[in-house]
XYZ file of C-alpha atoms in Angstrom:
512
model
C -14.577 33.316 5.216
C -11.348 33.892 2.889
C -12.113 31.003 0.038
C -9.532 28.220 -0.414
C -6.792 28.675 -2.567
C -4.622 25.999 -4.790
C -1.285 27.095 -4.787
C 1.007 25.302 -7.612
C 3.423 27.726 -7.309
C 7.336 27.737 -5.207
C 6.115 26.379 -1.795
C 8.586 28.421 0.094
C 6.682 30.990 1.127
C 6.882 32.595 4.256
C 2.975 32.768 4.556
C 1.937 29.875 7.145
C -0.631 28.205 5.704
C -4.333 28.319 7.273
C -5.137 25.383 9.831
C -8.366 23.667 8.584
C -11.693 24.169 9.906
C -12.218 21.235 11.974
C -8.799 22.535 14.063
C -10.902 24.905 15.816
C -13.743 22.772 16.823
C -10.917 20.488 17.924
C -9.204 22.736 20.021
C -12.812 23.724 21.186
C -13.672 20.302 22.571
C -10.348 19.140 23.401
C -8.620 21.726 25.575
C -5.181 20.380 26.355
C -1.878 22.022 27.708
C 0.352 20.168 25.432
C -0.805 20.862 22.079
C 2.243 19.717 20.082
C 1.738 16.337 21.534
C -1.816 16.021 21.218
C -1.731 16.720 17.765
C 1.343 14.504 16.634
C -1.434 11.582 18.198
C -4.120 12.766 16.340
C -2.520 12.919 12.851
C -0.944 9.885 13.519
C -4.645 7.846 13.838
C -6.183 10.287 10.980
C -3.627 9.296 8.317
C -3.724 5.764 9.585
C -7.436 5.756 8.573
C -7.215 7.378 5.729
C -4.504 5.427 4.401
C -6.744 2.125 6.033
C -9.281 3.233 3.488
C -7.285 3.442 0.489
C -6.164 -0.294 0.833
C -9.623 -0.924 2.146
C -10.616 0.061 -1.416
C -8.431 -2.160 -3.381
C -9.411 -5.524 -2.136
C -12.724 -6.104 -3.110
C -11.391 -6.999 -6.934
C -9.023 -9.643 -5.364
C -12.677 -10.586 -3.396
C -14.603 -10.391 -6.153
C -12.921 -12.943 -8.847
C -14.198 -16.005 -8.203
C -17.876 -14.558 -8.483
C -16.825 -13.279 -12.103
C -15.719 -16.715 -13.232
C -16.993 -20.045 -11.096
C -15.290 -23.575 -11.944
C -18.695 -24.119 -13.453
C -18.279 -22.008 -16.297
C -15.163 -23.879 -17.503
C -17.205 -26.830 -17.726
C -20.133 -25.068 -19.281
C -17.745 -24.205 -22.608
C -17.471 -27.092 -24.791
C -18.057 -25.175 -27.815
C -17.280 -21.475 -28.919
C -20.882 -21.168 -29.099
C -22.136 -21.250 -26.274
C -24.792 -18.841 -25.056
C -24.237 -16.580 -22.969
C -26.761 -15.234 -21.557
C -26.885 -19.213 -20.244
C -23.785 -18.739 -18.640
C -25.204 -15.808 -16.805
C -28.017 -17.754 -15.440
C -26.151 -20.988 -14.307
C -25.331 -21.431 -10.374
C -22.091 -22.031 -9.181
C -21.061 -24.309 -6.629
C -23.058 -23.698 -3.539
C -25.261 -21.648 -5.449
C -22.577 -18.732 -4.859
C -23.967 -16.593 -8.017
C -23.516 -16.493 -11.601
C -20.462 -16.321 -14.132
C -20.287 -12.302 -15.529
C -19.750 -11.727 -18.881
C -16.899 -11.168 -20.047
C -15.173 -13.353 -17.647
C -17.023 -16.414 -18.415
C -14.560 -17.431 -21.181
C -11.436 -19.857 -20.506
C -8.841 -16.998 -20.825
C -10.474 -15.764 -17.927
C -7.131 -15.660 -16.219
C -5.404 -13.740 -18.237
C -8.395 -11.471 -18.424
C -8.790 -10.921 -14.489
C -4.580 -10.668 -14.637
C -5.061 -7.921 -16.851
C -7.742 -5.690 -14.745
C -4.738 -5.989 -12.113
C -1.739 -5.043 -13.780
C -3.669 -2.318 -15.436
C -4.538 -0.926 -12.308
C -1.258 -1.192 -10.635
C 0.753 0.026 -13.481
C -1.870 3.013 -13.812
C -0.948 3.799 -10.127
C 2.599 3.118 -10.073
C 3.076 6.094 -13.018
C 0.150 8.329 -10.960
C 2.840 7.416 -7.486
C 5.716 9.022 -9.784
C 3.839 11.756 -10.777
C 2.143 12.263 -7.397
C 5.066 12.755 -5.604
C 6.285 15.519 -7.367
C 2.606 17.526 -7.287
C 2.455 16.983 -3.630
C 5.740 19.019 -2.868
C 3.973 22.017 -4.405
C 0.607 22.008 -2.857
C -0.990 21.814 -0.188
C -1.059 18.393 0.842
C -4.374 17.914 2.863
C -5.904 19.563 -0.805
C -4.246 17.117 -2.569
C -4.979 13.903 -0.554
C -8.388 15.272 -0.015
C -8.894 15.411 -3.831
C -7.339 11.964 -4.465
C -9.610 10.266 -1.692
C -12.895 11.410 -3.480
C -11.534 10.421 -6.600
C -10.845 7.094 -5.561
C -13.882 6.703 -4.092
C -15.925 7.501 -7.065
C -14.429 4.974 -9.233
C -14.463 2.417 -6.963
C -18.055 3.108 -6.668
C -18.513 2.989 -10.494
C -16.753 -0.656 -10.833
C -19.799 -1.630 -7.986
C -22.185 -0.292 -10.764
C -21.313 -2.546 -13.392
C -23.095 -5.277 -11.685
C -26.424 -2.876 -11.319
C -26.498 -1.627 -14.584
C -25.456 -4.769 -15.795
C -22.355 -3.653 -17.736
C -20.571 -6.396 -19.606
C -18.087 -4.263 -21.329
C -14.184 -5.311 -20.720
C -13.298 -2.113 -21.998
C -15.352 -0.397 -19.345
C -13.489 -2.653 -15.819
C -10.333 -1.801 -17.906
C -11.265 2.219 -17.833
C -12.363 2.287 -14.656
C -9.173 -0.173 -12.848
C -7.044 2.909 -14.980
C -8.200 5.951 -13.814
C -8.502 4.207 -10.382
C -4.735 3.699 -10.063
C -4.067 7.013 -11.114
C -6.102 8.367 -7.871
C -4.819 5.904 -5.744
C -1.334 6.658 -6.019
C -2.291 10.458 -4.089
C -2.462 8.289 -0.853
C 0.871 7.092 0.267
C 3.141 9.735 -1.044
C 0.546 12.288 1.289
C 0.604 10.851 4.646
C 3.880 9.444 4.720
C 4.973 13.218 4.368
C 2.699 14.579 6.733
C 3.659 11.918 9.536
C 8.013 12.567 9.008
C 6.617 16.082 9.247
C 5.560 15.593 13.058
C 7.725 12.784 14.098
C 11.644 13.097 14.408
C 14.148 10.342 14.107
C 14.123 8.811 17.193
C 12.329 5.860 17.695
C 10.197 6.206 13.691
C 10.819 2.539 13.278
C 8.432 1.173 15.576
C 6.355 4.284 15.239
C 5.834 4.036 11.769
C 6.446 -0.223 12.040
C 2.678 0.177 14.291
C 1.037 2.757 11.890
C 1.814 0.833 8.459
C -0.571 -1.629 10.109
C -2.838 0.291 8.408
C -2.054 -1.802 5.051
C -2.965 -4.838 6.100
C -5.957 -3.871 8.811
C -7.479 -2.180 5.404
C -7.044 -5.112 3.510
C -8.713 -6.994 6.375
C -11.466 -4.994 6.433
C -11.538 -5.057 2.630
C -11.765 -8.364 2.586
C -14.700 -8.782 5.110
C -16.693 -5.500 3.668
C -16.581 -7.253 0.282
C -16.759 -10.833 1.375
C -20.215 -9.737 2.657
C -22.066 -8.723 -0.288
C -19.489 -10.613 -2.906
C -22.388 -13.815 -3.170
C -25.701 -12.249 -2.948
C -24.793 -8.685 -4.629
C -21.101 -8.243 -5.613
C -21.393 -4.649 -6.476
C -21.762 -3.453 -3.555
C -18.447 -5.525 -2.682
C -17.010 -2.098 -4.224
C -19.607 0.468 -3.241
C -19.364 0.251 0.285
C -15.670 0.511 0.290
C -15.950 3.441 -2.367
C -18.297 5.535 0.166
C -15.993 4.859 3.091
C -12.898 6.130 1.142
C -14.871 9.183 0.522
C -16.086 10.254 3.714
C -12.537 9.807 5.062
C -11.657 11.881 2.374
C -13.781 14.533 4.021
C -11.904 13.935 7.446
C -8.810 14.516 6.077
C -10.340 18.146 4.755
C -11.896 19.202 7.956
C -9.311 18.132 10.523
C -5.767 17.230 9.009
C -2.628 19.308 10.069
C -0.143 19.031 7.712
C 2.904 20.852 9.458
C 3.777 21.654 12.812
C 3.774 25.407 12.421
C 0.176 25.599 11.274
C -1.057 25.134 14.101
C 2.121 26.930 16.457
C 3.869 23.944 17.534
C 7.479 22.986 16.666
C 8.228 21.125 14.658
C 10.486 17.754 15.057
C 14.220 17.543 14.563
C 15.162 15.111 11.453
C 18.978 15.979 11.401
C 20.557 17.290 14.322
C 23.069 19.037 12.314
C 21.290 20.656 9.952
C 18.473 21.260 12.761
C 19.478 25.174 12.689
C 16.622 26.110 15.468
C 13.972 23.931 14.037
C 13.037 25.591 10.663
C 9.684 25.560 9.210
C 9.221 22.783 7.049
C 6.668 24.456 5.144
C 8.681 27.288 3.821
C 11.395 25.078 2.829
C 11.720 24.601 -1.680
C 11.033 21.498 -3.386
C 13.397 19.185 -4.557
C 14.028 17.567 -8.234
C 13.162 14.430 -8.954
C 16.801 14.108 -10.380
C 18.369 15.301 -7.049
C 15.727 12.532 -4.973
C 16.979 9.609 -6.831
C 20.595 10.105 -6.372
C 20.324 10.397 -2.600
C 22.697 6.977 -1.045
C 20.161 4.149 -0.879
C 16.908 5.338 -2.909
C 17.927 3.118 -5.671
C 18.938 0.403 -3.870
C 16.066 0.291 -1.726
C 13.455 1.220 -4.751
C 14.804 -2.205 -6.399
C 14.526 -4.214 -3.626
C 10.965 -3.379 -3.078
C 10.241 -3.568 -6.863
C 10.351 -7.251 -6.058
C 8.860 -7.186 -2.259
C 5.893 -5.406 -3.788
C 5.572 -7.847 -6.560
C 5.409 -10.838 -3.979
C 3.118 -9.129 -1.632
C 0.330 -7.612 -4.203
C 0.651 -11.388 -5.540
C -1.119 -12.890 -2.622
C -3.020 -9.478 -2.289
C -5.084 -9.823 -5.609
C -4.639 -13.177 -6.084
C -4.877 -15.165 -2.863
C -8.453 -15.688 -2.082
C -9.552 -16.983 -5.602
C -5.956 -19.254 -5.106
C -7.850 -20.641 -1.319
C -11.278 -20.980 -3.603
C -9.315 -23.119 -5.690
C -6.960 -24.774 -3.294
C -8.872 -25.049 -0.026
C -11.684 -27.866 -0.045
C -15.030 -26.595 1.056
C -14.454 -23.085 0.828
C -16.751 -21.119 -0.475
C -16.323 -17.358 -1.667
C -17.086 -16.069 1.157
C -15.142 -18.017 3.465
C -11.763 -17.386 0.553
C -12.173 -13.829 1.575
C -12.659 -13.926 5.312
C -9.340 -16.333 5.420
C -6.907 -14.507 3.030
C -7.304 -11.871 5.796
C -4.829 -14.273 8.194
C -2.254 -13.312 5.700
C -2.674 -9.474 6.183
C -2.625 -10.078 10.278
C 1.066 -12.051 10.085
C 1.911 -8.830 7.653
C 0.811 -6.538 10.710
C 3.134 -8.577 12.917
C 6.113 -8.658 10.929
C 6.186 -5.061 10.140
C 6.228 -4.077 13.492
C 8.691 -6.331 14.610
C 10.812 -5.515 11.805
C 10.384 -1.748 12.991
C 11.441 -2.759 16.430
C 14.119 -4.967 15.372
C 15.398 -1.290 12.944
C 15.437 0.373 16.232
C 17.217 -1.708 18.308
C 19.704 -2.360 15.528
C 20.142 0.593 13.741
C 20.797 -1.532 10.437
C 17.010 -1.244 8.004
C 19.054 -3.238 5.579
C 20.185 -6.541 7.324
C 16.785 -6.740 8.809
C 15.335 -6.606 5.610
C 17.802 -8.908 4.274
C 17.001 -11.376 6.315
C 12.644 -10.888 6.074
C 13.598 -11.617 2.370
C 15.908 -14.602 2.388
C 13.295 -16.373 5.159
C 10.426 -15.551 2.803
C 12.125 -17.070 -0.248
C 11.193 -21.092 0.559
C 8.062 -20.283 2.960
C 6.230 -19.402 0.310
C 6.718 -22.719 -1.658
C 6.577 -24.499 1.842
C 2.560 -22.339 2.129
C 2.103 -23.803 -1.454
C 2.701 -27.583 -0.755
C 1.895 -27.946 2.600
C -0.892 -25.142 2.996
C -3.582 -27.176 1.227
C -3.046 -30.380 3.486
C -5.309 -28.868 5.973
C -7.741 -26.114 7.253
C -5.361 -25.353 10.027
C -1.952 -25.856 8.442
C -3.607 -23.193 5.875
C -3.866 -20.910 8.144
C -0.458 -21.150 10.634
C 1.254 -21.355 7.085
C -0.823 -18.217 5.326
C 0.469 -16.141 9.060
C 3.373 -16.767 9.130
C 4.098 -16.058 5.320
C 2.261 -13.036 5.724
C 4.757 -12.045 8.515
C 8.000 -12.343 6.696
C 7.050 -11.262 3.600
C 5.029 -7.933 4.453
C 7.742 -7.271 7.089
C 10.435 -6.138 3.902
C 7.712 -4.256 2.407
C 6.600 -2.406 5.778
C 9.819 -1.007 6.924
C 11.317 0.265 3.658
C 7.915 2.195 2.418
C 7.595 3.664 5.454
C 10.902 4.088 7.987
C 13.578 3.746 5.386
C 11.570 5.810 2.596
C 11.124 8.842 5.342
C 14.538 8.781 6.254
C 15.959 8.855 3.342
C 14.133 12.134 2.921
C 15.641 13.504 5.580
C 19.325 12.839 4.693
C 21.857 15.311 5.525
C 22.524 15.561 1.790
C 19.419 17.676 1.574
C 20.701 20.241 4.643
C 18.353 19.719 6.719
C 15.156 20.227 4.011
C 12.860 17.894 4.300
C 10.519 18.877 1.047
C 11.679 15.735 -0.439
C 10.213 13.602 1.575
C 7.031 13.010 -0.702
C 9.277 13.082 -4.211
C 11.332 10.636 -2.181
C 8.254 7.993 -1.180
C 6.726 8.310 -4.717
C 10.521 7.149 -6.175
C 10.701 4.295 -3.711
C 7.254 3.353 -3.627
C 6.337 3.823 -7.404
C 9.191 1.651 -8.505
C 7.877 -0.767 -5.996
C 4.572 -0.428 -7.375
C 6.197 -1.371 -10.747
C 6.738 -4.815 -9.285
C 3.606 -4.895 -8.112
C 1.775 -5.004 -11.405
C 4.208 -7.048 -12.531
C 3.458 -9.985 -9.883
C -0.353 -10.063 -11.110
C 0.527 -9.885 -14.292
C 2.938 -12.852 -14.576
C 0.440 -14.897 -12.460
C -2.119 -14.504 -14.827
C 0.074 -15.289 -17.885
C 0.801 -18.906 -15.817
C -2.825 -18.808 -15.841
C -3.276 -21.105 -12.313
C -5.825 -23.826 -12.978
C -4.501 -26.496 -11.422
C -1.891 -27.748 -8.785
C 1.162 -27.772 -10.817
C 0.256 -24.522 -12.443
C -0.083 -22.986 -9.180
C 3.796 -24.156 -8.535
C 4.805 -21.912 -11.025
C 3.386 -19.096 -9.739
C 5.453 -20.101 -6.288
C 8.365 -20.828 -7.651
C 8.100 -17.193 -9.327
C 7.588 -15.799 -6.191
C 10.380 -17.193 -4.339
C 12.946 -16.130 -7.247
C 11.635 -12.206 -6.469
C 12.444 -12.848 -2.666
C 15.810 -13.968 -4.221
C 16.247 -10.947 -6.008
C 14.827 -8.418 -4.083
C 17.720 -9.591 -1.196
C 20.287 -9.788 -3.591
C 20.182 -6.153 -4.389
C 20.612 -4.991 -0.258
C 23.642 -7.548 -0.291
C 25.679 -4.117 -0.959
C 23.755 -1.892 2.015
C 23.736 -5.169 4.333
C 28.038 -5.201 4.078
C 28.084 -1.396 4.927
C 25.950 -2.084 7.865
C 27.952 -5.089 8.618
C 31.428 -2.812 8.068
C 30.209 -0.054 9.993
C 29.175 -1.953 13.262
C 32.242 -3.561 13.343
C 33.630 -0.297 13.421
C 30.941 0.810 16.291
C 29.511 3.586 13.547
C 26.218 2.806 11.234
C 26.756 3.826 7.091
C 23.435 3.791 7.234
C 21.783 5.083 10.584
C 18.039 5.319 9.750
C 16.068 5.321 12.749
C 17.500 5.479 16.323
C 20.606 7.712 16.408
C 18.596 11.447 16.154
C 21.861 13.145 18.182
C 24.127 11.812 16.258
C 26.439 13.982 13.950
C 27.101 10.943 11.637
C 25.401 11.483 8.146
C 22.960 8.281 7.008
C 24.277 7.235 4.355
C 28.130 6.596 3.700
């Protein structure tokens, strides 16, 4: 056997690149007549686990708060010199476990606020940089790599709590280099699935895999909501492992192009189709040339502040139910936060229908926004009234404001990558993502970070932190009000400015 090779170099070779091993055992097992379409399937549900894992992964710190600082604690310091070692030993409520040092202080918040932000800037520079790498080498190398990675320091934040690490500096390290990793994910698969699926119908398509975001965070929530009172390091072990052996899928079995294993590949512009060409022998693209393609900086705003709403409730909304929700233990935060995550799986899929159907990715987001703008203060007031109003209220937030976020990391960002600016190379697809996604990303560190400078204690803290939220939804909608009147324009005049999904025969560029 030939060993494996890292190539760095121009990625427009003519060489087609080796299929991996598990290919053969696949092909072994599951003899079938229409290979092409068998294997657009399979990569479809592999990178919808592995991507599952990666947000699988990130939960368990948004699980794992209020275990590192209990109400208790706060009432514990009256006087900077306090013990403790005491602290470490007292019971919470319900006996749920005891307050870690260094988080037992009162600038908790702000201390928890920074592990986030930390993180999520880490990984929205790593998605910037990521993007660029993965254009010039092999991808299933690269997300392969990144998975493992991931997984390791997940693992090690989990160890803190056996080795009994106290060490801020140390969760800091770890939440840094842990971003950096994480950000190999999305730019990865959202490449390899434009690579097998055309235009046609990639709003719903992709609409039904981004599920994966939310179904991780689900399981997130539940892996780490297990362990989080009796043992909360294993809260990030087990999801640390599970990243990794995925990461060993994605060696074994993932097909990155077409043409690696002899099928052809999809058409992504009918005009610059040109007898399908091989996407993998097709050059890179400059980050330069990416960001001035119609839309990527309209869109990459837009989610800037879709992102920062949505990884608001993400790391933050289980320690807001603890809080919020009378007789909820930690537990019980983490199993309900999930509700959110299953109105986010709704809403992107309708939202990828609804792109279909309408051809117009920017009045459909456009409207996600402006609806999302007062339901989150209407989840804030009314939410807490009830056990059941908290959850109708936490779904159907989680639908409208996850549906935004779906559709334009996934649809409009792979689109965009195919734009008949690029003649028909679609290279740029992961440069593209990282751009629209990274600057998202941005956003996203920013929305933990601003919630933990309110600090949220009580119930009129906790309305800033709304109120905050519904000005991004604001913002984010005001900066499609330009794509949302070309859409507008152009179906009056029965022709789409910007045609992102549904129209694969058309002639018409994307983007006016």
């Amino acid at each position: 056997m030939e060993p494996f090779e890292f190539d760095f170099g121009p990625v427009n070779s003519k060489k087609m690149a080796r299929p991996p091993l598990g290919v053969h055992v696949l092909d072994y097992i599951f003899p079938t007549a229409d290979k092409r379409k068998w294997y657009k399937g399979f990569t479809l549900v592999l990178t919808f686990c592995a991507y599952t894992s990666y947000h699988l992964s990130r939960k368990p710190i948004g699980v794992v708060k209020g275990v590192l600082h209990h109400n208790i604690c706060t009432e514990i310091i009256g006087n900077q010199g306090v013990d403790t070692a005491l602290l470490n030993d007292v019971d919470s409520k319900d006996d749920a476990g005891p307050c870690w040092v260094p988080f037992e202080k009162s600038d908790y918040e702000q201390l928890l606020g920074a592990l986030d932000y930390a993180y999520l800037f880490a990984y929205a520079l790593g998605m910037f940089v990521s993007g660029h790498i993965a254009e010039r080498m092999n991808l299933r190398y690269f997300l392969t790599l990144g998975m493992l990675l991931s997984g390791f320091f997940t693992v090690c934040m989990g160890f803190a709590y056996f080795l009994e690490i106290h060490s801020y500096s140390y969760f800091l390290t770890i939440q840094i280099i842990g971003g950096l990793f994480q950000a190999t994910g999305w730019p990865s698969v959202v490449a390899v699935v434009a690579n097998w699926f055309g235009k046609g119908r990639r709003g719903l398509i992709m609409g039904i895999w981004n599920s994966h975001t939310s179904v991780g965070n689900i399981l997130g929530s539940i892996i780490a909501g297990t362990f989080v009172d009796d043992a909360w390091g294993w809260s990030f072990v087990v999801p640390g492992l599970i990243i990794a052996v995925m990461g060993m899928m994605v060696f074994f079995f993932l097909v990155v192009y077409p043409s690696d294993v002899d099928c052809e590949p999809p058409v992504q512009n009918s005009e610059e189709d040109n007898g399908h060409p091989d996407l993998s022998e097709q050059p890179a693209i400059s980050f330069l040339k990416a960001l001035l393609i119609p839309g990527v900086i309209e869109f990459s705003l837009c989610l800037f502040f879709a992102k920062l709403v949505s990884y608001s409730f993400l790391f933050w909304l289980p320690f807001y139910i603890l809080h919020n929700v009378d007789g909820v233990d930690d537990t019980q935060a983490a199993y309900l936060s999930t509700v959110f995550d299953v109105g986010g799986i709704l809403g992107g899929i309708l939202a990828g229908y609804l792109a279909d159907v309408s051809g117009s990715s920017g009045i459909i987001s456009f409207i996600y926004l402006i609806i999302s703008a007062p339901l989150v203060f209407i989840y804030n007031f009314f939410g807490r009234t009830s056990y059941l109003m908290n959850i109708v209220l936490m779904c159907i937030t989680g639908f409208f404001v996850n549906g935004p976020y779906a559709l334009i990391t996934t649809a409009v960002s792979a689109d965009l990558g195919t734009h008949p600016s690029l003649h028909g190379n679609s290279r740029a697809l992961s440069t593209v993502t990282a751009i629209i996604d990274g600057t998202g990303t941005i956003g996203a560190a920013v929305g933990p970070l601003l919630t933990g400078m309110i600090a949220p204690h009580d119930r009129i803290t906790w309305i800033y932190v709304f109120a905050m939220l519904s000005a991004a939804e604001i913002i984010g909608a005001l900066f499609l009000v330009r794509q949302v009147y070309k859409d507008i324009r152009s179906r009056r005049n029965k022709g789409l400015a910007y045609q992102p999904i549904n129209d694969a025969g058309s002639d018409k560029p994307l983007l006016r």
